[in-house]
Amino acid sequence: MSRVAVITGGAGGLGQAFAAMLVKQDWHVVLVDLPAALDALPEQGQAVECVACDLTDDAAVERECAGIVSRHPAIDLVVHNAGVTQIDLFEATTIASQRLVMEINHFGSVRMAAGLLNAVRAAKGSHLAVSSVAGFSPLYKRTAYAASKHAMNGFFLSLAAEEARHGVSVTVAAPSFVATNPGRYDFGAEGVGRPGAATDGFDEMRPEQAAAIILDGWRKGRRFVPVGRVARMAWLINRLSPGLYDRIMRRKVEN
């Protein structure tokens, strides 16, 4: 019987990279994303099923998770990958847009973790959270994004301690910048845009590169996986000298 993985943000570049790698290894993959995003995908094979869901909708997430669990009572891996970004100075953002980023990036993951909790326990499986360098350090023009990723880190690293007694592992991955939507960044009504499309990105990685590093770290049982050279350096420098990290970060992106 195939192992089962659920991937949120499954229609995006990184979600598709995760799915392709797992399908090649004979996994059954459930892609969760917005209806329009899933409709835009090319036809998926028999090893892939698509579930349309808005992760900000409590009732919808509960309903769709129940449907997934009815088909897959034991889930080996949940990749919490769905997310959006917001790039602007805090003074130019609104409380509504800050809340929206948190609802999608953080609470979307919390809702999915709750809905699939028992199925992951049944498989003694894993939660794999795709966070960011912004989840452990400050990042210029990313107040909402950094806040949501810090919240994700705190939630999943705490969940790891609770779920260990059920045989469940938790891994948090922190890429610096994955170019999932190059040239496609556009502000929505709330000033929120597609991830992986920023013009001030650095240490850019292709989705396939990032997915390979993240899955390798997860398979090795790592609790935290900095993804890429800059992410590893940022993790070390921010721990040893937050002031030095702040100066380097500003020099890189404050233009």
mmCIF file of C-alpha atoms in Angstrom:
data_model
loop_
_atom_site.group_PDB
_atom_site.id
_atom_site.type_symbol
_atom_site.label_atom_id
_atom_site.label_comp_id
_atom_site.label_asym_id
_atom_site.label_seq_id
_atom_site.Cartn_x
_atom_site.Cartn_y
_atom_site.Cartn_z
ATOM 1 C CA MET A 1 0.000 0.000 0.000
ATOM 2 C CA SER A 2 1.308 3.443 -0.942
ATOM 3 C CA ARG A 3 2.267 5.913 1.735
ATOM 4 C CA VAL A 4 0.022 8.994 1.788
ATOM 5 C CA ALA A 5 1.119 12.631 1.809
ATOM 6 C CA VAL A 6 -1.108 15.703 2.015
ATOM 7 C CA ILE A 7 0.430 18.896 0.601
ATOM 8 C CA THR A 8 -1.178 22.286 1.164
ATOM 9 C CA GLY A 9 -0.404 24.915 -1.435
ATOM 10 C CA GLY A 10 -0.085 21.870 -3.645
ATOM 11 C CA ALA A 11 -0.680 23.727 -6.908
ATOM 12 C CA GLY A 12 2.229 26.116 -6.365
ATOM 13 C CA GLY A 13 5.796 25.677 -7.522
ATOM 14 C CA LEU A 14 7.162 24.204 -4.306
ATOM 15 C CA GLY A 15 4.039 22.121 -3.708
ATOM 16 C CA GLN A 16 4.324 20.657 -7.200
ATOM 17 C CA ALA A 17 8.020 19.910 -6.632
ATOM 18 C CA PHE A 18 7.196 18.026 -3.425
ATOM 19 C CA ALA A 19 4.428 16.118 -5.189
ATOM 20 C CA ALA A 20 6.593 15.114 -8.162
ATOM 21 C CA MET A 21 9.349 13.770 -5.928
ATOM 22 C CA LEU A 22 7.000 11.809 -3.700
ATOM 23 C CA VAL A 23 5.028 10.326 -6.605
ATOM 24 C CA LYS A 24 8.299 9.084 -8.111
ATOM 25 C CA GLN A 25 8.847 7.226 -4.849
ATOM 26 C CA ASP A 26 5.395 5.583 -5.065
ATOM 27 C CA TRP A 27 3.571 7.843 -2.653
ATOM 28 C CA HIS A 28 -0.089 8.742 -3.030
ATOM 29 C CA VAL A 29 -0.342 12.529 -2.873
ATOM 30 C CA VAL A 30 -3.308 14.734 -1.931
ATOM 31 C CA LEU A 31 -2.938 18.301 -3.181
ATOM 32 C CA VAL A 32 -4.884 20.944 -1.255
ATOM 33 C CA ASP A 33 -5.249 24.409 -2.779
ATOM 34 C CA LEU A 34 -7.756 26.988 -3.961
ATOM 35 C CA PRO A 35 -10.088 25.861 -6.761
ATOM 36 C CA ALA A 36 -8.654 28.237 -9.387
ATOM 37 C CA ALA A 37 -5.101 27.127 -8.625
ATOM 38 C CA LEU A 38 -5.972 23.445 -8.952
ATOM 39 C CA ASP A 39 -7.965 24.059 -12.159
ATOM 40 C CA ALA A 40 -4.870 25.628 -13.736
ATOM 41 C CA LEU A 41 -2.775 22.494 -13.206
ATOM 42 C CA PRO A 42 -2.096 20.029 -16.011
ATOM 43 C CA GLU A 43 -3.811 16.677 -15.643
ATOM 44 C CA GLN A 44 -2.533 14.763 -12.633
ATOM 45 C CA GLY A 45 -1.843 11.026 -12.617
ATOM 46 C CA GLN A 46 -3.718 8.371 -10.663
ATOM 47 C CA ALA A 47 -1.353 8.770 -7.719
ATOM 48 C CA VAL A 48 -2.537 12.350 -7.181
ATOM 49 C CA GLU A 49 -5.879 13.647 -5.968
ATOM 50 C CA CYS A 50 -6.861 17.290 -5.690
ATOM 51 C CA VAL A 51 -8.904 18.841 -2.900
ATOM 52 C CA ALA A 52 -10.143 22.414 -3.307
ATOM 53 C CA CYS A 53 -10.202 24.315 -0.027
ATOM 54 C CA ASP A 54 -9.789 27.824 1.328
ATOM 55 C CA LEU A 55 -7.576 27.419 4.403
ATOM 56 C CA THR A 56 -9.019 30.566 6.007
ATOM 57 C CA ASP A 57 -12.481 28.954 6.185
ATOM 58 C CA ASP A 58 -12.868 26.943 9.405
ATOM 59 C CA ALA A 59 -15.856 24.941 8.224
ATOM 60 C CA ALA A 60 -14.357 24.191 4.816
ATOM 61 C CA VAL A 61 -11.086 22.948 6.293
ATOM 62 C CA GLU A 62 -12.911 20.763 8.812
ATOM 63 C CA ARG A 63 -15.126 19.326 6.071
ATOM 64 C CA GLU A 64 -12.327 18.643 3.588
ATOM 65 C CA CYS A 65 -10.045 17.156 6.233
ATOM 66 C CA ALA A 66 -12.858 14.807 7.256
ATOM 67 C CA GLY A 67 -13.199 13.765 3.626
ATOM 68 C CA ILE A 68 -9.466 13.148 3.278
ATOM 69 C CA VAL A 69 -9.410 11.088 6.484
ATOM 70 C CA SER A 70 -12.409 9.032 5.347
ATOM 71 C CA ARG A 71 -10.378 8.014 2.288
ATOM 72 C CA HIS A 72 -7.015 7.837 4.059
ATOM 73 C CA PRO A 73 -7.410 6.970 7.757
ATOM 74 C CA ALA A 74 -3.616 6.884 8.186
ATOM 75 C CA ILE A 75 -1.590 9.764 6.742
ATOM 76 C CA ASP A 76 2.186 9.435 6.668
ATOM 77 C CA LEU A 77 3.112 13.041 5.913
ATOM 78 C CA VAL A 78 1.430 16.440 5.934
ATOM 79 C CA VAL A 79 3.415 19.176 4.194
ATOM 80 C CA HIS A 80 2.184 22.532 5.486
ATOM 81 C CA ASN A 81 3.309 24.543 2.472
ATOM 82 C CA ALA A 82 0.449 26.951 1.683
ATOM 83 C CA GLY A 83 1.324 30.590 2.133
ATOM 84 C CA VAL A 84 1.319 34.135 0.834
ATOM 85 C CA THR A 85 3.661 37.069 1.212
ATOM 86 C CA GLN A 86 3.334 40.790 1.742
ATOM 87 C CA ILE A 87 6.137 43.157 0.804
ATOM 88 C CA ASP A 88 5.863 46.720 2.065
ATOM 89 C CA LEU A 89 6.772 48.944 4.969
ATOM 90 C CA PHE A 90 4.531 48.414 7.983
ATOM 91 C CA GLU A 91 3.249 52.000 7.714
ATOM 92 C CA ALA A 92 1.845 51.168 4.257
ATOM 93 C CA THR A 93 0.004 48.025 5.358
ATOM 94 C CA THR A 94 -3.411 47.669 6.982
ATOM 95 C CA ILE A 95 -4.489 45.658 9.989
ATOM 96 C CA ALA A 96 -6.768 43.701 7.642
ATOM 97 C CA SER A 97 -3.857 42.717 5.400
ATOM 98 C CA GLN A 98 -1.668 41.788 8.387
ATOM 99 C CA ARG A 99 -4.498 39.597 9.696
ATOM 100 C CA LEU A 100 -5.019 37.951 6.292
ATOM 101 C CA VAL A 101 -1.370 36.898 6.049
ATOM 102 C CA MET A 102 -1.589 35.395 9.534
ATOM 103 C CA GLU A 103 -4.866 33.628 8.702
ATOM 104 C CA ILE A 104 -3.378 31.932 5.643
ATOM 105 C CA ASN A 105 0.198 31.228 6.677
ATOM 106 C CA HIS A 106 -0.232 30.395 10.348
ATOM 107 C CA PHE A 107 -3.852 29.554 11.080
ATOM 108 C CA GLY A 108 -4.247 27.711 7.780
ATOM 109 C CA SER A 109 -1.536 25.325 8.977
ATOM 110 C CA VAL A 110 -3.056 25.099 12.447
ATOM 111 C CA ARG A 111 -6.462 24.206 10.966
ATOM 112 C CA MET A 112 -4.951 21.480 8.775
ATOM 113 C CA ALA A 113 -2.883 20.082 11.637
ATOM 114 C CA ALA A 114 -6.021 19.870 13.784
ATOM 115 C CA GLY A 115 -8.108 18.245 11.067
ATOM 116 C CA LEU A 116 -5.496 15.597 10.248
ATOM 117 C CA LEU A 117 -4.041 15.112 13.734
ATOM 118 C CA ASN A 118 -5.474 11.654 14.441
ATOM 119 C CA ALA A 119 -4.778 10.341 10.943
ATOM 120 C CA VAL A 120 -1.111 11.335 11.267
ATOM 121 C CA ARG A 121 -1.004 9.651 14.673
ATOM 122 C CA ALA A 122 -2.515 6.502 13.161
ATOM 123 C CA ALA A 123 0.386 6.276 10.718
ATOM 124 C CA LYS A 124 2.996 7.463 13.248
ATOM 125 C CA GLY A 125 3.655 9.987 10.522
ATOM 126 C CA SER A 126 5.067 13.486 10.261
ATOM 127 C CA HIS A 127 4.147 17.132 10.011
ATOM 128 C CA LEU A 128 6.542 19.049 7.753
ATOM 129 C CA ALA A 129 6.121 22.826 8.036
ATOM 130 C CA VAL A 130 7.575 25.080 5.341
ATOM 131 C CA SER A 131 8.519 28.219 7.204
ATOM 132 C CA SER A 132 11.188 30.749 6.194
ATOM 133 C CA VAL A 133 14.324 32.563 7.277
ATOM 134 C CA ALA A 134 11.769 35.200 8.324
ATOM 135 C CA GLY A 135 10.516 32.680 10.875
ATOM 136 C CA PHE A 136 13.590 33.006 13.078
ATOM 137 C CA SER A 137 14.928 36.464 12.179
ATOM 138 C CA PRO A 138 13.728 39.939 11.153
ATOM 139 C CA LEU A 139 13.243 40.649 7.453
ATOM 140 C CA TYR A 140 12.886 44.085 5.898
ATOM 141 C CA LYS A 141 9.433 45.028 4.553
ATOM 142 C CA ARG A 142 8.002 41.712 5.778
ATOM 143 C CA THR A 143 6.351 42.491 9.124
ATOM 144 C CA ALA A 144 3.216 40.417 8.473
ATOM 145 C CA TYR A 145 5.096 37.614 6.742
ATOM 146 C CA ALA A 146 7.748 37.404 9.477
ATOM 147 C CA ALA A 147 5.084 37.436 12.189
ATOM 148 C CA SER A 148 3.202 34.571 10.533
ATOM 149 C CA LYS A 149 6.346 32.493 10.080
ATOM 150 C CA HIS A 150 7.523 33.117 13.654
ATOM 151 C CA ALA A 151 4.076 31.907 14.747
ATOM 152 C CA MET A 152 4.411 28.791 12.587
ATOM 153 C CA ASN A 153 7.800 28.000 14.087
ATOM 154 C CA GLY A 154 6.528 28.368 17.629
ATOM 155 C CA PHE A 155 3.456 26.257 16.923
ATOM 156 C CA PHE A 156 5.161 23.361 15.158
ATOM 157 C CA LEU A 157 8.217 23.162 17.412
ATOM 158 C CA SER A 158 5.840 23.055 20.388
ATOM 159 C CA LEU A 159 3.626 20.503 18.641
ATOM 160 C CA ALA A 160 6.703 18.304 18.227
ATOM 161 C CA ALA A 161 6.997 17.959 21.987
ATOM 162 C CA GLU A 162 3.319 17.019 22.351
ATOM 163 C CA GLU A 163 3.121 14.555 19.460
ATOM 164 C CA ALA A 164 6.344 12.647 20.170
ATOM 165 C CA ARG A 165 4.474 10.340 22.567
ATOM 166 C CA HIS A 166 2.231 9.330 19.651
ATOM 167 C CA GLY A 167 5.219 8.427 17.482
ATOM 168 C CA VAL A 168 4.706 11.529 15.329
ATOM 169 C CA SER A 169 7.659 13.618 14.168
ATOM 170 C CA VAL A 170 7.659 17.316 13.281
ATOM 171 C CA THR A 171 10.145 19.095 11.015
ATOM 172 C CA VAL A 172 10.325 22.822 10.315
ATOM 173 C CA ALA A 173 12.105 23.900 7.113
ATOM 174 C CA ALA A 174 13.365 27.461 6.637
ATOM 175 C CA PRO A 175 14.265 28.444 3.051
ATOM 176 C CA SER A 176 15.695 31.879 2.314
ATOM 177 C CA PHE A 177 14.050 32.505 -1.079
ATOM 178 C CA VAL A 178 12.449 29.962 -3.402
ATOM 179 C CA ALA A 179 11.696 31.380 -6.849
ATOM 180 C CA THR A 180 8.275 29.778 -7.270
ATOM 181 C CA ASN A 181 6.597 32.649 -9.121
ATOM 182 C CA PRO A 182 9.339 34.680 -10.840
ATOM 183 C CA GLY A 183 7.961 37.895 -12.314
ATOM 184 C CA ARG A 184 4.414 37.200 -11.097
ATOM 185 C CA TYR A 185 4.275 39.273 -7.915
ATOM 186 C CA ASP A 186 1.200 41.473 -7.907
ATOM 187 C CA PHE A 187 -0.640 43.053 -5.011
ATOM 188 C CA GLY A 188 -4.135 41.892 -4.291
ATOM 189 C CA ALA A 189 -6.880 43.945 -2.722
ATOM 190 C CA GLU A 190 -5.261 43.532 0.714
ATOM 191 C CA GLY A 191 -1.697 44.105 -0.474
ATOM 192 C CA VAL A 192 -0.977 40.379 -0.310
ATOM 193 C CA GLY A 193 0.799 38.634 -3.162
ATOM 194 C CA ARG A 194 2.169 35.384 -4.468
ATOM 195 C CA PRO A 195 5.143 33.891 -2.641
ATOM 196 C CA GLY A 196 8.453 33.419 -4.419
ATOM 197 C CA ALA A 197 8.080 36.361 -6.795
ATOM 198 C CA ALA A 198 9.815 39.193 -4.966
ATOM 199 C CA THR A 199 12.330 41.335 -6.818
ATOM 200 C CA ASP A 200 14.506 41.699 -3.695
ATOM 201 C CA GLY A 201 15.059 37.972 -3.206
ATOM 202 C CA PHE A 202 18.523 36.593 -2.509
ATOM 203 C CA ASP A 203 20.109 33.148 -2.521
ATOM 204 C CA GLU A 204 17.370 32.149 -4.958
ATOM 205 C CA MET A 205 16.654 28.452 -5.335
ATOM 206 C CA ARG A 206 14.512 26.561 -7.789
ATOM 207 C CA PRO A 207 11.544 24.759 -6.198
ATOM 208 C CA GLU A 208 13.049 21.391 -7.098
ATOM 209 C CA GLN A 209 16.282 22.240 -5.265
ATOM 210 C CA ALA A 210 14.470 23.426 -2.152
ATOM 211 C CA ALA A 211 12.098 20.448 -2.087
ATOM 212 C CA ALA A 212 15.001 17.995 -2.353
ATOM 213 C CA ILE A 213 16.850 19.605 0.574
ATOM 214 C CA ILE A 214 13.707 19.772 2.711
ATOM 215 C CA LEU A 215 12.691 16.153 2.084
ATOM 216 C CA ASP A 216 16.246 14.975 2.722
ATOM 217 C CA GLY A 217 16.323 16.798 6.070
ATOM 218 C CA TRP A 218 12.924 15.385 7.005
ATOM 219 C CA ARG A 219 13.983 11.817 6.134
ATOM 220 C CA LYS A 220 17.071 12.239 8.315
ATOM 221 C CA GLY A 221 14.814 13.130 11.226
ATOM 222 C CA ARG A 222 15.973 16.712 11.583
ATOM 223 C CA ARG A 223 13.768 18.958 13.669
ATOM 224 C CA PHE A 224 14.878 22.141 11.899
ATOM 225 C CA VAL A 225 16.205 22.427 8.328
ATOM 226 C CA PRO A 226 17.730 25.708 7.087
ATOM 227 C CA VAL A 227 17.423 25.517 3.310
ATOM 228 C CA GLY A 228 20.341 26.920 1.334
ATOM 229 C CA ARG A 229 23.672 28.539 2.108
ATOM 230 C CA VAL A 230 22.236 31.911 3.115
ATOM 231 C CA ALA A 231 19.615 30.298 5.352
ATOM 232 C CA ARG A 232 22.295 28.311 7.173
ATOM 233 C CA MET A 233 24.484 31.400 7.584
ATOM 234 C CA ALA A 234 21.518 33.524 8.703
ATOM 235 C CA TRP A 235 20.560 30.937 11.312
ATOM 236 C CA LEU A 236 24.082 30.884 12.735
ATOM 237 C CA ILE A 237 24.732 34.647 12.596
ATOM 238 C CA ASN A 238 21.332 35.564 14.040
ATOM 239 C CA ARG A 239 21.919 33.224 16.981
ATOM 240 C CA LEU A 240 25.448 34.473 17.655
ATOM 241 C CA SER A 241 25.031 38.172 16.854
ATOM 242 C CA PRO A 242 21.539 39.522 16.078
ATOM 243 C CA GLY A 243 22.983 43.009 15.544
ATOM 244 C CA LEU A 244 25.389 41.768 12.876
ATOM 245 C CA TYR A 245 22.588 39.861 11.167
ATOM 246 C CA ASP A 246 20.423 42.994 11.139
ATOM 247 C CA ARG A 247 23.180 45.043 9.489
ATOM 248 C CA ILE A 248 23.835 42.393 6.838
ATOM 249 C CA MET A 249 20.120 41.971 6.093
ATOM 250 C CA ARG A 250 19.600 45.715 5.686
ATOM 251 C CA ARG A 251 22.583 45.997 3.356
ATOM 252 C CA LYS A 252 21.173 43.181 1.200
ATOM 253 C CA VAL A 253 17.573 44.314 0.817
ATOM 254 C CA GLU A 254 17.175 47.940 1.904
ATOM 255 C CA ASN A 255 17.350 49.766 -1.422
#
